[in-house]
XYZ file of N, CA and C in Angstrom:
684
model
N 138.064 70.400 1.563
C 137.357 69.687 2.625
C 136.711 68.419 2.080
N 136.610 67.438 2.955
C 136.020 66.169 2.552
C 134.742 65.919 3.335
N 133.842 65.107 2.758
C 132.570 64.781 3.386
C 132.505 63.290 3.656
N 131.719 62.904 4.661
C 131.581 61.490 5.002
C 130.578 60.810 4.071
N 129.405 61.421 3.906
C 128.363 60.840 3.062
C 127.310 61.907 2.846
N 126.334 61.594 2.003
C 125.222 62.518 1.744
C 124.025 62.075 2.581
N 123.778 62.728 3.716
C 122.675 62.280 4.575
C 121.332 62.662 3.992
N 120.353 61.823 4.247
C 118.991 62.138 3.830
C 118.379 63.113 4.821
N 117.254 63.724 4.424
C 116.578 64.655 5.321
C 116.120 63.940 6.584
N 115.695 62.692 6.422
C 115.233 61.929 7.583
C 116.379 61.694 8.572
N 117.542 61.417 8.034
C 118.700 61.194 8.909
C 119.026 62.474 9.678
N 119.000 63.605 8.969
C 119.296 64.879 9.614
C 118.300 65.150 10.743
N 117.029 64.840 10.529
C 116.024 65.064 11.559
C 116.223 64.145 12.759
N 116.629 62.923 12.490
C 116.763 61.932 13.558
C 118.077 62.059 14.316
N 119.096 62.656 13.692
C 120.422 62.750 14.322
C 120.945 64.190 14.225
N 120.314 65.123 14.912
C 120.679 66.536 14.742
C 122.063 66.896 15.261
N 122.641 66.037 16.098
C 123.946 66.378 16.680
C 124.969 65.266 16.451
N 124.812 64.538 15.350
C 125.741 63.440 15.092
C 127.062 63.965 14.550
N 128.107 63.176 14.753
C 129.434 63.552 14.269
C 129.428 63.732 12.758
N 128.784 62.796 12.046
C 128.737 62.877 10.582
C 128.000 64.126 10.127
N 126.894 64.433 10.796
C 126.113 65.596 10.413
C 126.890 66.881 10.651
N 127.538 66.995 11.803
C 128.313 68.191 12.106
C 129.423 68.405 11.079
N 130.083 67.311 10.691
C 131.165 67.411 9.717
C 130.646 67.853 8.359
N 129.526 67.262 7.944
C 128.985 67.622 6.625
C 128.405 69.032 6.608
N 127.790 69.438 7.706
C 127.264 70.795 7.766
C 128.414 71.806 7.750
N 129.502 71.474 8.431
C 130.684 72.337 8.391
C 131.224 72.452 6.967
N 131.214 71.337 6.238
C 131.668 71.359 4.845
C 130.790 72.270 4.004
N 129.487 72.231 4.253
C 128.575 73.092 3.497
C 128.860 74.566 3.765
N 129.103 74.911 5.023
C 129.446 76.296 5.343
C 130.762 76.699 4.690
N 131.732 75.775 4.713
C 133.032 76.072 4.097
C 132.872 76.334 2.602
N 132.093 75.500 1.935
C 131.888 75.667 0.498
C 131.178 76.984 0.187
N 130.240 77.369 1.048
C 129.568 78.651 0.838
C 130.531 79.810 1.068
N 131.433 79.658 2.022
C 132.440 80.689 2.261
C 133.348 80.849 1.047
N 133.724 79.723 0.455
C 134.587 79.763 -0.725
C 133.869 80.410 -1.909
N 132.602 80.089 -2.077
C 131.854 80.594 -3.231
C 131.527 82.076 -3.108
N 131.256 82.526 -1.871
C 130.796 83.902 -1.695
C 131.752 84.802 -0.965
N 132.983 84.312 -0.675
C 133.971 85.104 0.058
C 133.379 85.605 1.370
N 132.775 84.665 2.120
C 132.094 84.997 3.382
C 132.905 84.426 4.543
N 133.706 85.288 5.180
C 134.560 84.827 6.276
C 133.736 84.281 7.434
N 132.524 84.824 7.622
C 131.697 84.360 8.724
C 131.358 82.886 8.582
N 131.271 82.388 7.351
C 130.962 80.975 7.145
C 132.159 80.087 7.475
N 133.371 80.596 7.285
C 134.538 79.838 7.763
C 134.433 79.679 9.278
N 134.026 80.751 9.950
C 133.874 80.682 11.400
C 132.816 79.678 11.827
N 131.715 79.623 11.070
C 130.672 78.644 11.369
C 131.201 77.222 11.196
N 131.986 77.017 10.135
C 132.555 75.689 9.906
C 133.481 75.296 11.055
N 134.303 76.231 11.509
C 135.224 75.951 12.609
C 134.456 75.614 13.883
N 133.369 76.346 14.144
C 132.575 76.105 15.351
C 131.933 74.714 15.309
N 131.383 74.340 14.160
C 130.749 73.023 14.029
C 131.770 71.897 14.165
N 132.926 72.083 13.585
C 133.960 71.060 13.692
C 134.502 70.971 15.121
N 134.502 72.088 15.817
C 134.877 72.052 17.225
C 133.904 71.216 18.039
N 132.612 71.340 17.716
C 131.606 70.516 18.387
C 131.815 69.036 18.065
N 132.150 68.751 16.818
C 132.408 67.362 16.434
C 133.622 66.810 17.187
N 134.647 67.637 17.305
C 135.871 67.185 17.983
C 135.681 67.096 19.492
N 134.719 67.828 20.035
C 134.407 67.669 21.455
C 133.850 66.277 21.724
N 133.161 65.713 20.733
C 132.621 64.360 20.846
C 133.702 63.310 20.597
N 134.583 63.591 19.639
C 135.647 62.647 19.300
C 136.912 63.439 18.971
N 137.749 63.747 19.969
C 138.915 64.608 19.772
C 139.926 64.079 18.757
N 139.895 62.777 18.486
C 140.880 62.185 17.576
C 140.305 61.878 16.198
N 139.182 62.471 15.857
C 138.594 62.211 14.544
C 139.448 62.870 13.458
N 140.103 62.076 12.602
C 141.038 62.663 11.638
C 140.376 63.563 10.603
N 139.157 63.217 10.168
C 138.504 64.040 9.153
C 138.137 65.414 9.718
N 137.599 65.430 10.926
C 137.253 66.709 11.539
C 138.501 67.549 11.778
N 139.584 66.937 12.203
C 140.843 67.653 12.401
C 141.362 68.211 11.076
N 141.319 67.384 10.048
C 141.776 67.782 8.718
C 140.973 68.974 8.206
N 139.647 68.863 8.294
C 138.785 69.925 7.789
C 138.914 71.211 8.593
N 139.029 71.088 9.924
C 139.151 72.305 10.725
C 140.482 73.002 10.464
N 141.528 72.229 10.227
C 142.819 72.843 9.926
C 142.734 73.690 8.653
N 142.038 73.182 7.650
C 141.881 73.944 6.406
C 141.114 75.235 6.671
N 140.021 75.145 7.427
C 139.220 76.333 7.723
C 140.006 77.337 8.556
N 140.798 76.852 9.500
C 141.617 77.750 10.319
C 142.645 78.484 9.470
N 143.217 77.790 8.500
C 144.156 78.456 7.588
C 143.467 79.599 6.857
N 142.237 79.362 6.427
C 141.499 80.403 5.704
C 141.273 81.635 6.579
N 141.202 81.440 7.885
C 141.004 82.544 8.815
C 142.334 83.088 9.341
N 143.432 82.636 8.737
C 144.778 83.067 9.137
C 145.109 82.698 10.585
N 144.441 81.691 11.120
C 144.746 81.193 12.459
C 145.785 80.085 12.313
N 147.005 80.488 11.950
C 148.017 79.519 11.540
C 148.488 78.617 12.683
N 148.667 79.170 13.870
C 149.135 78.349 14.990
C 148.116 77.267 15.323
N 146.847 77.663 15.327
C 145.801 76.683 15.619
C 145.716 75.637 14.518
N 145.898 76.056 13.262
C 145.876 75.101 12.149
C 147.032 74.116 12.259
N 148.193 74.606 12.619
C 149.349 73.718 12.781
C 149.074 72.672 13.849
N 148.451 73.088 14.951
C 148.132 72.111 16.000
C 147.193 71.024 15.481
N 146.208 71.431 14.661
C 145.286 70.425 14.117
C 145.974 69.516 13.112
N 146.847 70.061 12.259
C 147.579 69.210 11.314
C 148.430 68.199 12.071
N 149.133 68.671 13.099
C 149.992 67.770 13.873
C 149.163 66.695 14.578
N 148.033 67.101 15.134
C 147.146 66.143 15.802
C 146.609 65.122 14.801
N 146.212 65.597 13.651
C 145.690 64.709 12.611
C 146.727 63.662 12.218
N 147.966 64.083 12.065
C 149.028 63.153 11.658
C 149.395 62.194 12.779
N 149.249 62.621 14.015
C 149.533 61.710 15.131
C 148.508 60.584 15.190
N 147.243 60.920 14.999
C 146.204 59.894 15.142
C 146.014 59.078 13.867
N 146.455 59.590 12.733
C 146.243 58.877 11.470
C 147.443 59.107 10.540
N 148.619 58.606 10.928
C 149.840 58.913 10.183
C 149.927 58.298 8.796
N 149.098 57.313 8.509
C 149.171 56.661 7.199
C 147.800 56.568 6.534
N 146.890 57.418 6.933
C 145.550 57.375 6.375
C 145.457 58.016 5.004
N 144.244 58.107 4.515
C 144.020 58.619 3.163
C 144.467 60.060 2.991
N 144.443 60.855 4.078
C 144.753 62.282 3.957
C 146.121 62.633 4.555
N 146.896 61.615 4.946
C 148.155 61.876 5.648
C 149.147 62.647 4.771
N 149.259 62.259 3.515
C 150.217 62.931 2.632
C 149.826 64.395 2.442
N 148.546 64.639 2.215
C 148.067 66.015 2.043
C 148.231 66.811 3.332
N 147.949 66.172 4.462
C 148.102 66.867 5.743
C 149.554 67.240 5.987
N 150.473 66.327 5.670
C 151.901 66.620 5.864
C 152.358 67.734 4.933
N 151.869 67.724 3.693
C 152.246 68.783 2.746
C 151.770 70.139 3.237
N 150.534 70.202 3.685
C 149.986 71.464 4.172
C 150.704 71.924 5.439
N 151.030 70.984 6.317
C 151.738 71.330 7.542
C 153.116 71.906 7.214
N 153.824 71.283 6.292
C 155.154 71.773 5.912
C 155.065 73.172 5.313
N 154.101 73.397 4.427
C 153.939 74.706 3.803
C 153.559 75.768 4.830
N 152.727 75.390 5.782
C 152.278 76.361 6.780
C 153.414 76.733 7.728
N 154.225 75.767 8.107
C 155.386 76.080 8.943
C 156.342 77.029 8.221
N 156.526 76.806 6.921
C 157.376 77.690 6.139
C 156.784 79.096 6.088
N 155.474 79.184 5.899
C 154.802 80.492 5.866
C 154.953 81.207 7.201
N 154.846 80.469 8.297
C 154.992 81.071 9.619
C 156.394 81.634 9.810
N 157.404 80.916 9.339
C 158.777 81.404 9.460
C 158.978 82.672 8.637
N 158.400 82.696 7.434
C 158.510 83.888 6.597
C 157.789 85.072 7.244
N 156.689 84.788 7.928
C 155.934 85.851 8.593
C 156.701 86.401 9.788
N 157.480 85.541 10.452
C 158.214 85.976 11.639
C 159.396 86.881 11.292
N 159.943 86.746 10.081
C 161.098 87.563 9.716
C 160.800 89.052 9.741
N 159.754 89.536 9.054
C 159.488 90.968 9.129
C 159.082 91.435 10.514
N 158.427 90.578 11.296
C 158.038 90.976 12.636
C 159.258 91.262 13.498
N 160.356 90.561 13.248
C 161.580 90.797 14.005
C 162.154 92.178 13.717
N 161.830 92.736 12.550
C 162.332 94.058 12.170
C 161.388 95.182 12.591
N 160.190 94.836 13.059
C 159.190 95.841 13.391
C 159.620 96.620 14.629
N 159.501 97.944 14.563
C 159.804 98.809 15.703
C 158.518 99.519 16.107
N 158.009 99.194 17.291
C 156.742 99.778 17.727
C 156.916 101.182 18.276
N 158.109 101.532 18.729
C 158.378 102.887 19.215
C 158.416 103.832 18.014
N 157.539 104.839 17.958
C 157.511 105.712 16.781
C 158.816 106.447 16.534
N 159.520 106.800 17.596
C 160.798 107.504 17.435
C 161.811 106.610 16.725
N 161.827 105.328 17.084
C 162.753 104.391 16.444
C 162.292 104.011 15.047
N 160.982 103.965 14.841
C 160.449 103.507 13.557
C 160.554 104.567 12.460
N 160.430 105.834 12.820
C 160.341 106.889 11.803
C 161.530 106.924 10.846
N 162.781 106.923 11.325
C 163.887 106.947 10.355
C 163.933 105.719 9.455
N 163.510 104.561 9.982
C 163.478 103.351 9.158
C 162.420 103.479 8.068
N 161.285 104.043 8.430
C 160.202 104.209 7.458
C 160.566 105.244 6.392
N 161.196 106.343 6.795
C 161.607 107.324 5.785
C 162.641 106.713 4.839
N 163.552 105.899 5.391
C 164.546 105.238 4.539
C 163.876 104.275 3.567
N 162.865 103.574 4.034
C 162.108 102.660 3.172
C 161.400 103.451 2.069
N 160.796 104.576 2.440
C 160.046 105.376 1.468
C 160.944 105.932 0.375
N 162.177 106.254 0.740
C 163.100 106.859 -0.220
C 164.059 105.849 -0.852
N 163.892 104.569 -0.505
C 164.745 103.542 -1.095
C 166.161 103.549 -0.575
N 166.359 103.973 0.659
C 167.709 104.092 1.211
C 167.902 103.210 2.435
N 167.202 102.093 2.507
C 167.347 101.200 3.654
C 168.741 100.610 3.682
N 169.289 100.500 4.892
C 170.648 99.962 5.073
C 170.646 98.670 5.877
N 169.464 98.151 6.191
C 169.383 96.926 6.976
C 169.936 95.758 6.178
N 170.712 94.857 6.829
C 171.237 93.692 6.109
C 170.135 92.725 5.671
N 169.015 92.721 6.389
C 167.895 91.850 6.011
C 166.997 92.581 5.019
N 166.475 91.885 4.007
C 165.588 92.541 3.035
C 164.293 93.005 3.690
N 163.814 94.145 3.237
C 162.551 94.704 3.736
C 161.441 94.197 2.838
N 160.573 93.344 3.368
C 159.531 92.737 2.552
C 158.266 93.574 2.583
N 157.414 93.359 1.595
C 156.141 94.076 1.540
C 155.271 93.755 2.744
N 155.434 92.572 3.317
C 154.624 92.223 4.484
C 154.975 93.100 5.682
N 156.216 93.619 5.731
C 156.586 94.531 6.808
C 155.837 95.860 6.665
N 155.609 96.293 5.430
C 154.783 97.491 5.217
C 153.386 97.276 5.795
N 152.822 96.093 5.589
C 151.491 95.789 6.104
C 151.488 95.789 7.627
N 152.570 95.283 8.227
C 152.647 95.281 9.688
C 152.705 96.708 10.225
N 153.444 97.573 9.531
C 153.510 98.970 9.975
C 152.162 99.674 9.791
N 151.448 99.362 8.719
C 150.124 99.944 8.547
C 149.198 99.514 9.675
N 149.226 98.242 10.025
C 148.400 97.744 11.123
C 148.768 98.445 12.429
N 150.065 98.594 12.694
C 150.529 99.275 13.892
C 150.090 100.737 13.891
N 150.202 101.387 12.732
C 149.837 102.799 12.625
C 148.368 103.020 12.955
N 147.500 102.170 12.410
C 146.061 102.340 12.633
C 145.660 101.896 14.032
N 146.223 100.803 14.487
C 145.800 100.215 15.760
C 146.332 100.983 16.971
N 147.564 101.499 16.871
C 148.169 102.120 18.051
C 148.510 103.595 17.839
N 149.254 103.910 16.791
C 149.728 105.287 16.642
C 148.585 106.258 16.374
N 147.709 105.903 15.451
C 146.607 106.799 15.113
C 145.662 106.983 16.297
N 145.420 105.895 17.014
C 144.506 105.954 18.154
C 145.050 106.820 19.284
N 146.360 107.014 19.329
C 146.985 107.791 20.409
C 147.540 109.124 19.927
N 147.164 109.534 18.725
C 147.791 110.702 18.110
C 147.600 111.984 18.912
N 146.392 112.213 19.415
C 146.124 113.451 20.138
C 146.354 113.252 21.633
N 147.071 114.211 22.241
C 147.326 114.176 23.684
C 146.694 115.407 24.310
N 146.254 115.236 25.543
C 145.569 116.311 26.244
C 146.573 117.305 26.812
N 146.244 118.583 26.693
C 147.080 119.650 27.233
C 146.188 120.576 28.048
N 146.578 120.836 29.293
C 145.813 121.737 30.158
C 146.380 123.141 30.030
N 145.641 123.989 29.339
C 146.106 125.344 29.088
C 145.160 126.344 29.736
N 145.659 127.050 30.765
C 144.879 128.075 31.468
C 143.543 127.527 31.963
N 143.597 126.318 32.492
C 142.397 125.723 33.045
C 141.457 125.124 32.028
N 141.821 125.160 30.750
C 140.984 124.602 29.698
C 141.697 123.406 29.054
N 140.979 122.342 28.876
C 141.560 121.155 28.260
C 141.547 121.305 26.739
N 142.705 121.208 26.147
C 142.828 121.228 24.697
C 143.609 119.996 24.264
N 143.686 119.814 22.949
C 144.350 118.640 22.413
C 145.372 119.063 21.366
N 146.478 118.334 21.318
C 147.467 118.593 20.282
C 148.020 117.262 19.774
N 148.590 117.298 18.595
C 149.190 116.085 18.042
C 150.522 115.792 18.738
N 150.743 114.535 18.986
C 152.049 114.097 19.484
C 153.017 114.121 18.309
N 154.092 114.928 18.360
C 154.990 115.070 17.193
C 155.625 113.748 16.747
N 156.012 112.912 17.714
C 156.653 111.648 17.351
C 155.693 110.724 16.617
N 154.452 110.669 17.101
C 153.450 109.830 16.440
C 153.093 110.384 15.065
N 152.989 111.697 14.963
C 152.662 112.303 13.681
C 153.745 112.007 12.637
N 155.016 112.108 13.050
C 156.114 111.818 12.126
C 156.080 110.358 11.681
N 155.801 109.449 12.629
C 155.750 108.024 12.284
C 154.596 107.732 11.341
N 153.455 108.366 11.577
C 152.290 108.156 10.716
C 152.542 108.699 9.308
N 153.106 109.888 9.198
C 153.352 110.455 7.872
C 154.409 109.641 7.116
N 155.388 109.108 7.843
C 156.392 108.259 7.191
C 155.755 106.967 6.691
N 154.867 106.394 7.487
C 154.152 105.182 7.057
C 153.307 105.468 5.824
N 152.627 106.591 5.841
C 151.807 106.974 4.695
C 152.654 107.116 3.443
N 153.858 107.651 3.586
C 154.729 107.824 2.427
C 155.213 106.481 1.890
N 155.454 105.525 2.782
C 155.832 104.173 2.350
C 154.713 103.559 1.523
N 153.493 103.662 2.012
C 152.353 103.077 1.305
C 152.135 103.752 -0.045
N 152.260 105.068 -0.065
C 152.054 105.806 -1.316
C 153.138 105.466 -2.335
N 154.382 105.373 -1.865
C 155.507 105.150 -2.775
C 155.570 103.721 -3.298
N 155.391 102.761 -2.405
C 155.622 101.362 -2.775
C 154.358 100.594 -3.148
N 153.209 101.121 -2.773
C 151.969 100.379 -3.029
C 150.905 101.215 -3.743
N 151.254 102.441 -4.100
C 150.297 103.348 -4.776
C 149.015 103.487 -3.954
N 149.155 103.422 -2.648
C 148.011 103.469 -1.743
C 148.047 104.795 -0.990
N 147.092 105.658 -1.258
C 147.065 106.971 -0.641
C 146.086 107.043 0.534
N 145.543 105.911 0.966
C 144.508 105.941 1.998
C 144.977 106.647 3.262
N 146.117 106.234 3.817
C 146.576 106.830 5.068
C 146.992 108.284 4.860
N 147.631 108.589 3.735
C 148.021 109.973 3.457
C 146.794 110.876 3.376
N 145.749 110.411 2.704
C 144.526 111.211 2.596
C 143.849 111.368 3.953
N 143.872 110.312 4.751
C 143.270 110.394 6.078
C 143.989 111.427 6.934
N 145.313 111.389 6.924
C 146.085 112.346 7.716
C 145.848 113.771 7.226
N 145.753 113.933 5.912
C 145.513 115.263 5.349
C 144.182 115.841 5.821
N 143.180 114.967 5.984
C 141.833 115.415 6.330
C 141.568 115.469 7.829
N 142.551 115.090 8.632
C 142.329 115.104 10.073
C 142.094 116.519 10.576
N 141.316 116.641 11.665
C 141.107 117.966 12.260
C 142.426 118.570 12.730
N 142.388 119.889 12.998
C 143.615 120.560 13.435
C 143.961 120.151 14.858
N 144.975 120.783 15.431
C 145.508 120.331 16.710
C 144.585 120.598 17.885
N 143.504 121.322 17.676
C 142.581 121.578 18.769
C 141.498 120.505 18.869
N 141.553 119.516 17.966
C 140.509 118.488 17.944
C 140.711 117.480 19.064
N 139.631 116.856 19.485
C 139.692 115.828 20.524
C 139.824 114.459 19.882
N 140.206 113.435 20.665
C 140.266 112.070 20.117
C 138.947 111.587 19.555
N 137.822 112.105 20.043
C 136.525 111.693 19.492
C 136.430 112.025 18.012
N 136.944 113.192 17.630
C 136.924 113.565 16.218
C 137.788 112.614 15.400
N 138.905 112.210 15.969
C 139.784 111.269 15.269
C 139.092 109.938 15.073
N 138.387 109.466 16.083
C 137.693 108.182 15.948
C 136.621 108.239 14.864
N 135.982 109.389 14.732
C 134.974 109.525 13.700
C 135.608 109.455 12.317
N 136.770 110.086 12.138
C 137.455 110.029 10.854
C 137.920 108.609 10.561
N 138.556 107.983 11.545
C 139.075 106.630 11.342
C 137.945 105.641 11.109
N 136.806 105.826 11.826
C 135.696 104.909 11.682
C 135.019 104.996 10.330
N 135.052 106.161 9.716
C 134.417 106.321 8.418
C 135.335 105.971 7.264
N 136.610 105.734 7.535
C 137.584 105.424 6.484
C 137.613 103.921 6.249
N 137.942 103.547 5.044
C 138.098 102.147 4.644
C 137.010 101.271 5.194
């Protein structure tokens, strides 16, 4: 990130909402985020730069700086829009070469990210045999299975499959709960992929410790909420 100038305390007091001040304050938050691994400070920087851009939508420095902060937050589409906007308004400025380099790299990263997503199967019945094949090293897909696809399956497992694992069953007028077999198979296959390829036993241990089939979804949420 770049700064416009070093404002004095008097300037800050007299111009609390100036474009220069907003940009420099955003830079300070960004630097603190970098030093302390504080994602919330990236968000503060993005918010301040948004305020600056509301005043001057074509300000190249604010666009440049916000694009960097958005990348840090993995908001790649939004970062690409800012890089493109920055290059449109200042195609030959001091930061144009750097902006073009970052834009090219980010577009390449987005394409690489889209490849594993195309292979993702959200239906647990369809996903389970693919995951078991991955776990045992017997994949037959013509496209390579990347480690990022494992991460996508973990996200899917926690966000959707685990949350829906228990289904309600009305037995003799009493509501009970049981595991959905298809979801359970998909979750255990995902856990085996993580254990085999990433030495990560988190999901396997979580599944092992889950309540039995008479448990309600509330019990599952308590287990999931206390994990990781």
